[in-house]
Short mmCIF file of N, CA and C in Angstrom, two decimals:
data_model
loop_
_atom_site.label_atom_id
_atom_site.label_comp_id
_atom_site.label_asym_id
_atom_site.label_seq_id
_atom_site.Cartn_x
_atom_site.Cartn_y
_atom_site.Cartn_z
N MET T 4 0.84 -1.19 0.00
CA MET T 4 0.00 0.00 0.00
C MET T 4 0.89 1.24 0.00
N ALA T 5 0.67 2.16 -0.90
CA ALA T 5 1.44 3.40 -0.99
C ALA T 5 0.93 4.40 0.03
N PRO T 6 1.76 5.40 0.34
CA PRO T 6 1.30 6.41 1.28
C PRO T 6 0.02 7.05 0.76
N SER T 7 -0.93 7.24 1.62
CA SER T 7 -2.18 7.87 1.21
C SER T 7 -1.99 9.38 1.11
N GLN T 8 -2.95 10.01 0.50
CA GLN T 8 -2.96 11.47 0.45
C GLN T 8 -2.86 12.03 1.87
N THR T 9 -3.55 11.38 2.80
CA THR T 9 -3.53 11.82 4.20
C THR T 9 -2.13 11.70 4.78
N ASP T 10 -1.42 10.59 4.49
CA ASP T 10 -0.05 10.43 4.98
C ASP T 10 0.86 11.52 4.42
N LEU T 11 0.73 11.77 3.12
CA LEU T 11 1.55 12.83 2.51
C LEU T 11 1.24 14.18 3.13
N GLU T 12 -0.03 14.46 3.33
CA GLU T 12 -0.42 15.74 3.93
C GLU T 12 0.05 15.85 5.38
N ALA T 13 -0.06 14.77 6.14
CA ALA T 13 0.41 14.79 7.54
C ALA T 13 1.91 15.01 7.57
N GLY T 14 2.64 14.37 6.66
CA GLY T 14 4.08 14.58 6.58
C GLY T 14 4.42 16.02 6.21
N ILE T 15 3.64 16.58 5.30
CA ILE T 15 3.85 17.99 4.92
C ILE T 15 3.64 18.91 6.12
N ALA T 16 2.60 18.66 6.89
CA ALA T 16 2.33 19.50 8.06
C ALA T 16 3.48 19.43 9.05
N ARG T 17 4.02 18.22 9.27
CA ARG T 17 5.13 18.06 10.22
C ARG T 17 6.40 18.71 9.66
N TYR T 18 6.65 18.52 8.37
CA TYR T 18 7.82 19.11 7.72
C TYR T 18 7.78 20.63 7.83
N ASN T 19 6.61 21.20 7.53
CA ASN T 19 6.47 22.65 7.58
C ASN T 19 6.58 23.19 9.00
N ALA T 20 6.32 22.35 10.00
CA ALA T 20 6.47 22.75 11.41
C ALA T 20 7.89 22.51 11.91
N GLY T 21 8.75 21.95 11.04
CA GLY T 21 10.14 21.69 11.45
C GLY T 21 10.31 20.40 12.23
N ASP T 22 9.29 19.56 12.27
CA ASP T 22 9.37 18.26 12.94
C ASP T 22 9.75 17.23 11.89
N PHE T 23 11.03 17.19 11.57
CA PHE T 23 11.49 16.38 10.46
C PHE T 23 11.43 14.88 10.75
N PHE T 24 11.59 14.49 11.99
CA PHE T 24 11.47 13.08 12.32
C PHE T 24 10.05 12.58 12.03
N ALA T 25 9.05 13.32 12.48
CA ALA T 25 7.66 12.91 12.25
C ALA T 25 7.32 12.94 10.76
N ALA T 26 7.80 13.96 10.03
CA ALA T 26 7.55 14.02 8.59
C ALA T 26 8.11 12.78 7.92
N HIS T 27 9.32 12.43 8.29
CA HIS T 27 9.96 11.22 7.76
C HIS T 27 9.10 10.00 8.01
N GLU T 28 8.56 9.88 9.21
CA GLU T 28 7.74 8.72 9.56
C GLU T 28 6.50 8.61 8.67
N TYR T 29 5.84 9.71 8.42
CA TYR T 29 4.65 9.69 7.55
C TYR T 29 5.03 9.34 6.12
N TRP T 30 6.10 9.95 5.60
CA TRP T 30 6.47 9.73 4.21
C TRP T 30 7.09 8.35 3.99
N GLU T 31 7.60 7.76 5.04
CA GLU T 31 8.27 6.46 4.94
C GLU T 31 7.28 5.32 4.65
N ILE T 32 6.00 5.54 4.88
CA ILE T 32 4.99 4.49 4.74
C ILE T 32 4.92 4.03 3.28
N ASP T 33 5.55 2.93 3.02
CA ASP T 33 5.50 2.27 1.70
C ASP T 33 5.79 3.17 0.51
N TRP T 34 6.72 4.11 0.65
CA TRP T 34 7.05 5.00 -0.46
C TRP T 34 7.58 4.22 -1.67
N ARG T 35 8.12 3.03 -1.41
CA ARG T 35 8.71 2.24 -2.50
C ARG T 35 7.66 1.82 -3.54
N ARG T 36 6.41 1.82 -3.16
CA ARG T 36 5.34 1.40 -4.09
C ARG T 36 4.79 2.54 -4.93
N LEU T 37 5.28 3.73 -4.70
CA LEU T 37 4.81 4.87 -5.49
C LEU T 37 5.33 4.79 -6.91
N PRO T 38 4.58 5.30 -7.87
CA PRO T 38 5.07 5.35 -9.25
C PRO T 38 6.08 6.48 -9.42
N ALA T 39 6.83 6.41 -10.50
CA ALA T 39 7.74 7.52 -10.85
C ALA T 39 6.88 8.69 -11.31
N PRO T 40 7.25 9.90 -11.07
CA PRO T 40 8.39 10.41 -10.33
C PRO T 40 8.13 10.57 -8.82
N GLU T 41 6.94 10.13 -8.38
CA GLU T 41 6.58 10.27 -6.96
C GLU T 41 7.61 9.62 -6.04
N ARG T 42 8.00 8.41 -6.40
CA ARG T 42 8.88 7.61 -5.53
C ARG T 42 10.18 8.36 -5.25
N ALA T 43 10.84 8.83 -6.28
CA ALA T 43 12.12 9.52 -6.09
C ALA T 43 11.94 10.82 -5.31
N GLN T 44 10.85 11.54 -5.57
CA GLN T 44 10.62 12.81 -4.88
C GLN T 44 10.34 12.60 -3.40
N VAL T 45 9.51 11.60 -3.07
CA VAL T 45 9.22 11.33 -1.66
C VAL T 45 10.47 10.83 -0.97
N GLN T 46 11.26 9.99 -1.65
CA GLN T 46 12.50 9.53 -1.05
C GLN T 46 13.44 10.71 -0.80
N ALA T 47 13.50 11.65 -1.72
CA ALA T 47 14.34 12.84 -1.51
C ALA T 47 13.87 13.59 -0.26
N GLY T 48 12.55 13.73 -0.10
CA GLY T 48 12.02 14.39 1.10
C GLY T 48 12.39 13.64 2.36
N ILE T 49 12.31 12.33 2.33
CA ILE T 49 12.69 11.50 3.48
C ILE T 49 14.16 11.73 3.82
N LEU T 50 14.99 11.77 2.80
CA LEU T 50 16.42 11.98 3.01
C LEU T 50 16.72 13.37 3.58
N VAL T 51 16.03 14.39 3.08
CA VAL T 51 16.20 15.74 3.62
C VAL T 51 15.86 15.74 5.11
N CYS T 52 14.75 15.09 5.45
CA CYS T 52 14.37 14.99 6.87
C CYS T 52 15.48 14.31 7.67
N GLY T 53 16.03 13.24 7.11
CA GLY T 53 17.11 12.53 7.78
C GLY T 53 18.33 13.40 8.02
N VAL T 54 18.64 14.27 7.08
CA VAL T 54 19.77 15.19 7.24
C VAL T 54 19.57 16.02 8.51
N PHE T 55 18.37 16.58 8.68
CA PHE T 55 18.15 17.45 9.83
C PHE T 55 18.07 16.68 11.14
N VAL T 56 17.53 15.46 11.09
CA VAL T 56 17.51 14.62 12.30
C VAL T 56 18.94 14.31 12.72
N LEU T 57 19.80 13.96 11.76
CA LEU T 57 21.19 13.66 12.09
C LEU T 57 21.93 14.90 12.59
N LEU T 58 21.65 16.06 12.00
CA LEU T 58 22.29 17.29 12.49
C LEU T 58 21.86 17.59 13.92
N ASP T 59 20.59 17.30 14.25
CA ASP T 59 20.12 17.48 15.63
C ASP T 59 20.93 16.62 16.59
N LYS T 60 21.39 15.47 16.11
CA LYS T 60 22.17 14.55 16.94
C LYS T 60 23.67 14.84 16.88
N GLY T 61 24.03 15.87 16.11
CA GLY T 61 25.44 16.22 15.98
C GLY T 61 26.22 15.27 15.10
N ARG T 62 25.56 14.53 14.24
CA ARG T 62 26.20 13.53 13.38
C ARG T 62 26.38 14.09 11.97
N LEU T 63 27.43 14.85 11.80
CA LEU T 63 27.66 15.56 10.55
C LEU T 63 27.96 14.63 9.38
N GLU T 64 28.86 13.68 9.55
CA GLU T 64 29.25 12.83 8.42
C GLU T 64 28.08 12.05 7.83
N PRO T 65 27.24 11.38 8.64
CA PRO T 65 26.09 10.71 8.03
C PRO T 65 25.10 11.70 7.41
N ALA T 66 24.99 12.90 7.98
CA ALA T 66 24.10 13.92 7.40
C ALA T 66 24.59 14.31 6.01
N VAL T 67 25.89 14.43 5.85
CA VAL T 67 26.47 14.76 4.54
C VAL T 67 26.16 13.66 3.53
N ARG T 68 26.30 12.40 3.95
CA ARG T 68 25.99 11.28 3.05
C ARG T 68 24.52 11.32 2.61
N LEU T 69 23.62 11.59 3.55
CA LEU T 69 22.20 11.65 3.19
C LEU T 69 21.91 12.85 2.29
N ALA T 70 22.57 13.97 2.53
CA ALA T 70 22.35 15.15 1.68
C ALA T 70 22.75 14.86 0.24
N LYS T 71 23.85 14.13 0.06
CA LYS T 71 24.28 13.75 -1.29
C LYS T 71 23.25 12.84 -1.95
N LEU T 72 22.73 11.89 -1.19
CA LEU T 72 21.68 11.00 -1.72
C LEU T 72 20.41 11.78 -2.06
N ALA T 73 20.06 12.75 -1.22
CA ALA T 73 18.87 13.56 -1.48
C ALA T 73 19.01 14.30 -2.81
N VAL T 74 20.17 14.88 -3.04
CA VAL T 74 20.40 15.60 -4.30
C VAL T 74 20.26 14.65 -5.49
N GLU T 75 20.79 13.43 -5.34
CA GLU T 75 20.64 12.44 -6.42
C GLU T 75 19.17 12.11 -6.66
N ARG T 76 18.39 11.96 -5.61
CA ARG T 76 16.97 11.63 -5.77
C ARG T 76 16.19 12.78 -6.38
N PHE T 77 16.52 14.02 -6.00
CA PHE T 77 15.87 15.18 -6.63
C PHE T 77 16.15 15.17 -8.14
N ALA T 78 17.38 14.86 -8.52
CA ALA T 78 17.74 14.81 -9.94
C ALA T 78 16.97 13.68 -10.63
N GLU T 79 16.86 12.54 -9.96
CA GLU T 79 16.11 11.41 -10.52
C GLU T 79 14.64 11.80 -10.73
N ALA T 80 14.03 12.44 -9.73
CA ALA T 80 12.63 12.86 -9.85
C ALA T 80 12.46 13.86 -11.00
N ALA T 81 13.41 14.78 -11.15
CA ALA T 81 13.33 15.77 -12.23
C ALA T 81 13.43 15.09 -13.59
N ALA T 82 14.35 14.13 -13.72
CA ALA T 82 14.49 13.41 -14.99
C ALA T 82 13.23 12.61 -15.31
N GLU T 83 12.69 11.94 -14.31
CA GLU T 83 11.46 11.16 -14.51
C GLU T 83 10.29 12.07 -14.85
N SER T 84 10.25 13.25 -14.24
CA SER T 84 9.18 14.21 -14.54
C SER T 84 9.23 14.63 -16.00
N ARG T 85 10.44 14.93 -16.49
CA ARG T 85 10.59 15.31 -17.90
C ARG T 85 10.19 14.16 -18.82
N LEU T 86 10.62 12.95 -18.47
CA LEU T 86 10.34 11.78 -19.30
C LEU T 86 8.85 11.46 -19.34
N LEU T 87 8.19 11.54 -18.19
CA LEU T 87 6.78 11.15 -18.08
C LEU T 87 5.81 12.31 -18.32
N GLY T 88 6.32 13.53 -18.29
CA GLY T 88 5.48 14.68 -18.58
C GLY T 88 4.60 15.14 -17.44
N HIS T 89 4.95 14.79 -16.21
CA HIS T 89 4.19 15.33 -15.07
C HIS T 89 5.08 15.41 -13.83
N GLU T 90 4.74 16.37 -13.00
CA GLU T 90 5.48 16.63 -11.77
C GLU T 90 4.96 15.75 -10.64
N PRO T 91 5.82 15.42 -9.68
CA PRO T 91 5.33 14.69 -8.50
C PRO T 91 4.41 15.57 -7.67
N ARG T 92 3.48 14.93 -6.95
CA ARG T 92 2.55 15.70 -6.11
C ARG T 92 3.28 16.39 -4.96
N LEU T 93 4.21 15.69 -4.32
CA LEU T 93 4.95 16.29 -3.21
C LEU T 93 5.97 17.26 -3.78
N GLN T 94 5.83 18.52 -3.45
CA GLN T 94 6.76 19.56 -3.90
C GLN T 94 7.54 20.09 -2.70
N LEU T 95 8.84 20.20 -2.86
CA LEU T 95 9.73 20.66 -1.79
C LEU T 95 10.57 21.83 -2.31
N PRO T 96 9.91 22.97 -2.55
CA PRO T 96 10.63 24.11 -3.11
C PRO T 96 11.84 24.48 -2.26
N ASP T 97 12.97 24.69 -2.89
CA ASP T 97 14.20 25.16 -2.27
C ASP T 97 14.97 24.06 -1.53
N ALA T 98 14.41 22.88 -1.32
CA ALA T 98 15.10 21.85 -0.55
C ALA T 98 16.36 21.36 -1.26
N GLU T 99 16.27 21.14 -2.57
CA GLU T 99 17.45 20.68 -3.29
C GLU T 99 18.56 21.72 -3.25
N ASP T 100 18.20 22.98 -3.47
CA ASP T 100 19.19 24.05 -3.41
C ASP T 100 19.83 24.14 -2.02
N ARG T 101 19.04 23.98 -1.00
CA ARG T 101 19.60 24.03 0.36
C ARG T 101 20.54 22.87 0.63
N MET T 102 20.22 21.71 0.11
CA MET T 102 21.12 20.56 0.28
C MET T 102 22.44 20.82 -0.44
N LEU T 103 22.38 21.40 -1.63
CA LEU T 103 23.61 21.72 -2.36
C LEU T 103 24.44 22.77 -1.61
N ARG T 104 23.78 23.79 -1.10
CA ARG T 104 24.51 24.83 -0.35
C ARG T 104 25.08 24.26 0.95
N PHE T 105 24.33 23.39 1.62
CA PHE T 105 24.82 22.72 2.83
C PHE T 105 26.09 21.93 2.51
N LEU T 106 26.05 21.14 1.44
CA LEU T 106 27.22 20.36 1.06
C LEU T 106 28.41 21.25 0.72
N ALA T 107 28.15 22.34 0.01
CA ALA T 107 29.24 23.25 -0.32
C ALA T 107 29.87 23.84 0.95
N ARG T 108 29.05 24.13 1.92
CA ARG T 108 29.55 24.73 3.17
C ARG T 108 30.41 23.75 3.95
N VAL T 109 29.95 22.52 4.12
CA VAL T 109 30.67 21.58 4.98
C VAL T 109 31.91 21.00 4.32
N GLU T 110 31.98 21.07 3.00
CA GLU T 110 33.13 20.49 2.32
C GLU T 110 34.25 21.49 2.08
N VAL T 111 34.10 22.68 2.62
CA VAL T 111 35.16 23.69 2.53
C VAL T 111 36.24 23.32 3.55
N PRO T 112 37.51 23.30 3.14
CA PRO T 112 38.57 23.01 4.11
C PRO T 112 38.51 23.97 5.28
N GLY T 113 38.67 23.43 6.47
CA GLY T 113 38.65 24.25 7.67
C GLY T 113 37.27 24.41 8.28
N PHE T 114 36.25 23.77 7.70
CA PHE T 114 34.91 23.85 8.28
C PHE T 114 34.95 23.30 9.70
N GLU T 115 34.37 24.02 10.60
CA GLU T 115 34.34 23.62 12.01
C GLU T 115 33.10 22.79 12.28
N ALA T 116 33.29 21.53 12.63
CA ALA T 116 32.17 20.63 12.89
C ALA T 116 31.32 21.10 14.07
N ARG T 117 31.87 21.93 14.92
CA ARG T 117 31.09 22.39 16.08
C ARG T 117 29.97 23.35 15.67
N ALA T 118 29.97 23.78 14.42
CA ALA T 118 28.93 24.69 13.93
C ALA T 118 27.71 23.94 13.41
N VAL T 119 27.57 22.66 13.74
CA VAL T 119 26.49 21.84 13.22
C VAL T 119 25.12 22.40 13.57
N ALA T 120 24.93 22.83 14.81
CA ALA T 120 23.62 23.37 15.22
C ALA T 120 23.26 24.61 14.40
N GLU T 121 24.24 25.43 14.14
CA GLU T 121 24.00 26.63 13.33
C GLU T 121 23.63 26.25 11.89
N LEU T 122 24.30 25.23 11.36
CA LEU T 122 23.99 24.75 10.01
C LEU T 122 22.55 24.26 9.93
N ARG T 123 22.17 23.50 10.93
CA ARG T 123 20.82 22.93 10.95
C ARG T 123 19.79 24.04 10.89
N LEU T 124 19.99 25.04 11.72
CA LEU T 124 19.06 26.16 11.76
C LEU T 124 19.06 26.92 10.43
N GLU T 125 20.23 27.20 9.92
CA GLU T 125 20.34 27.97 8.68
C GLU T 125 19.65 27.27 7.50
N PHE T 126 19.84 25.98 7.37
CA PHE T 126 19.35 25.29 6.19
C PHE T 126 17.95 24.70 6.34
N SER T 127 17.46 24.61 7.57
CA SER T 127 16.12 24.04 7.75
C SER T 127 15.04 25.11 7.96
N GLN T 128 15.45 26.24 8.48
CA GLN T 128 14.47 27.28 8.81
C GLN T 128 13.72 27.76 7.57
N GLY T 129 12.42 27.70 7.65
CA GLY T 129 11.58 28.20 6.57
C GLY T 129 11.36 27.24 5.43
N LEU T 130 11.88 26.01 5.53
CA LEU T 130 11.59 25.04 4.47
C LEU T 130 10.11 24.77 4.43
N ARG T 131 9.57 24.64 3.24
CA ARG T 131 8.14 24.39 3.06
C ARG T 131 7.94 23.22 2.10
N ALA T 132 6.88 22.52 2.33
CA ALA T 132 6.47 21.46 1.41
C ALA T 132 5.01 21.72 1.05
N ILE T 133 4.64 21.33 -0.15
CA ILE T 133 3.25 21.48 -0.59
C ILE T 133 2.84 20.22 -1.36
N LEU T 134 1.55 20.02 -1.44
CA LEU T 134 1.01 18.92 -2.22
C LEU T 134 0.33 19.51 -3.44
N ALA T 135 0.92 19.28 -4.60
CA ALA T 135 0.39 19.82 -5.84
C ALA T 135 -0.87 19.04 -6.23
N THR T 136 -1.77 19.72 -6.86
CA THR T 136 -2.98 19.05 -7.34
C THR T 136 -2.65 18.31 -8.64
N PRO T 137 -3.19 17.11 -8.78
CA PRO T 137 -2.87 16.32 -9.99
C PRO T 137 -3.43 16.93 -11.25
#
């Protein structure tokens, strides 16, 4: 069973409130059964949530790995959207750009890992998700 409209909406509400763990939990419900480009887009959202959960725990290296995967999934969703001629319902404006900027920041030589909390705030604050109408 794929995530229902209600699961996607509940995840969006949690994501928009900055509760990334709860958003991840809602979106995680059988996302693998979604059709393209939905599957890649929801997985990208799950990964973005994981980045912020890991930053909350002070775990920078795994957060960086998830951010890279999120960027790959956003690219996959975009390619599938072009191929299939429709956008995924879950829209995460600015999330891909923030993941790229986050990666650019942490991969600069001399980056201080103790700034993780500041990074989390900078890149998560004001993120929004929406559910596009089909």
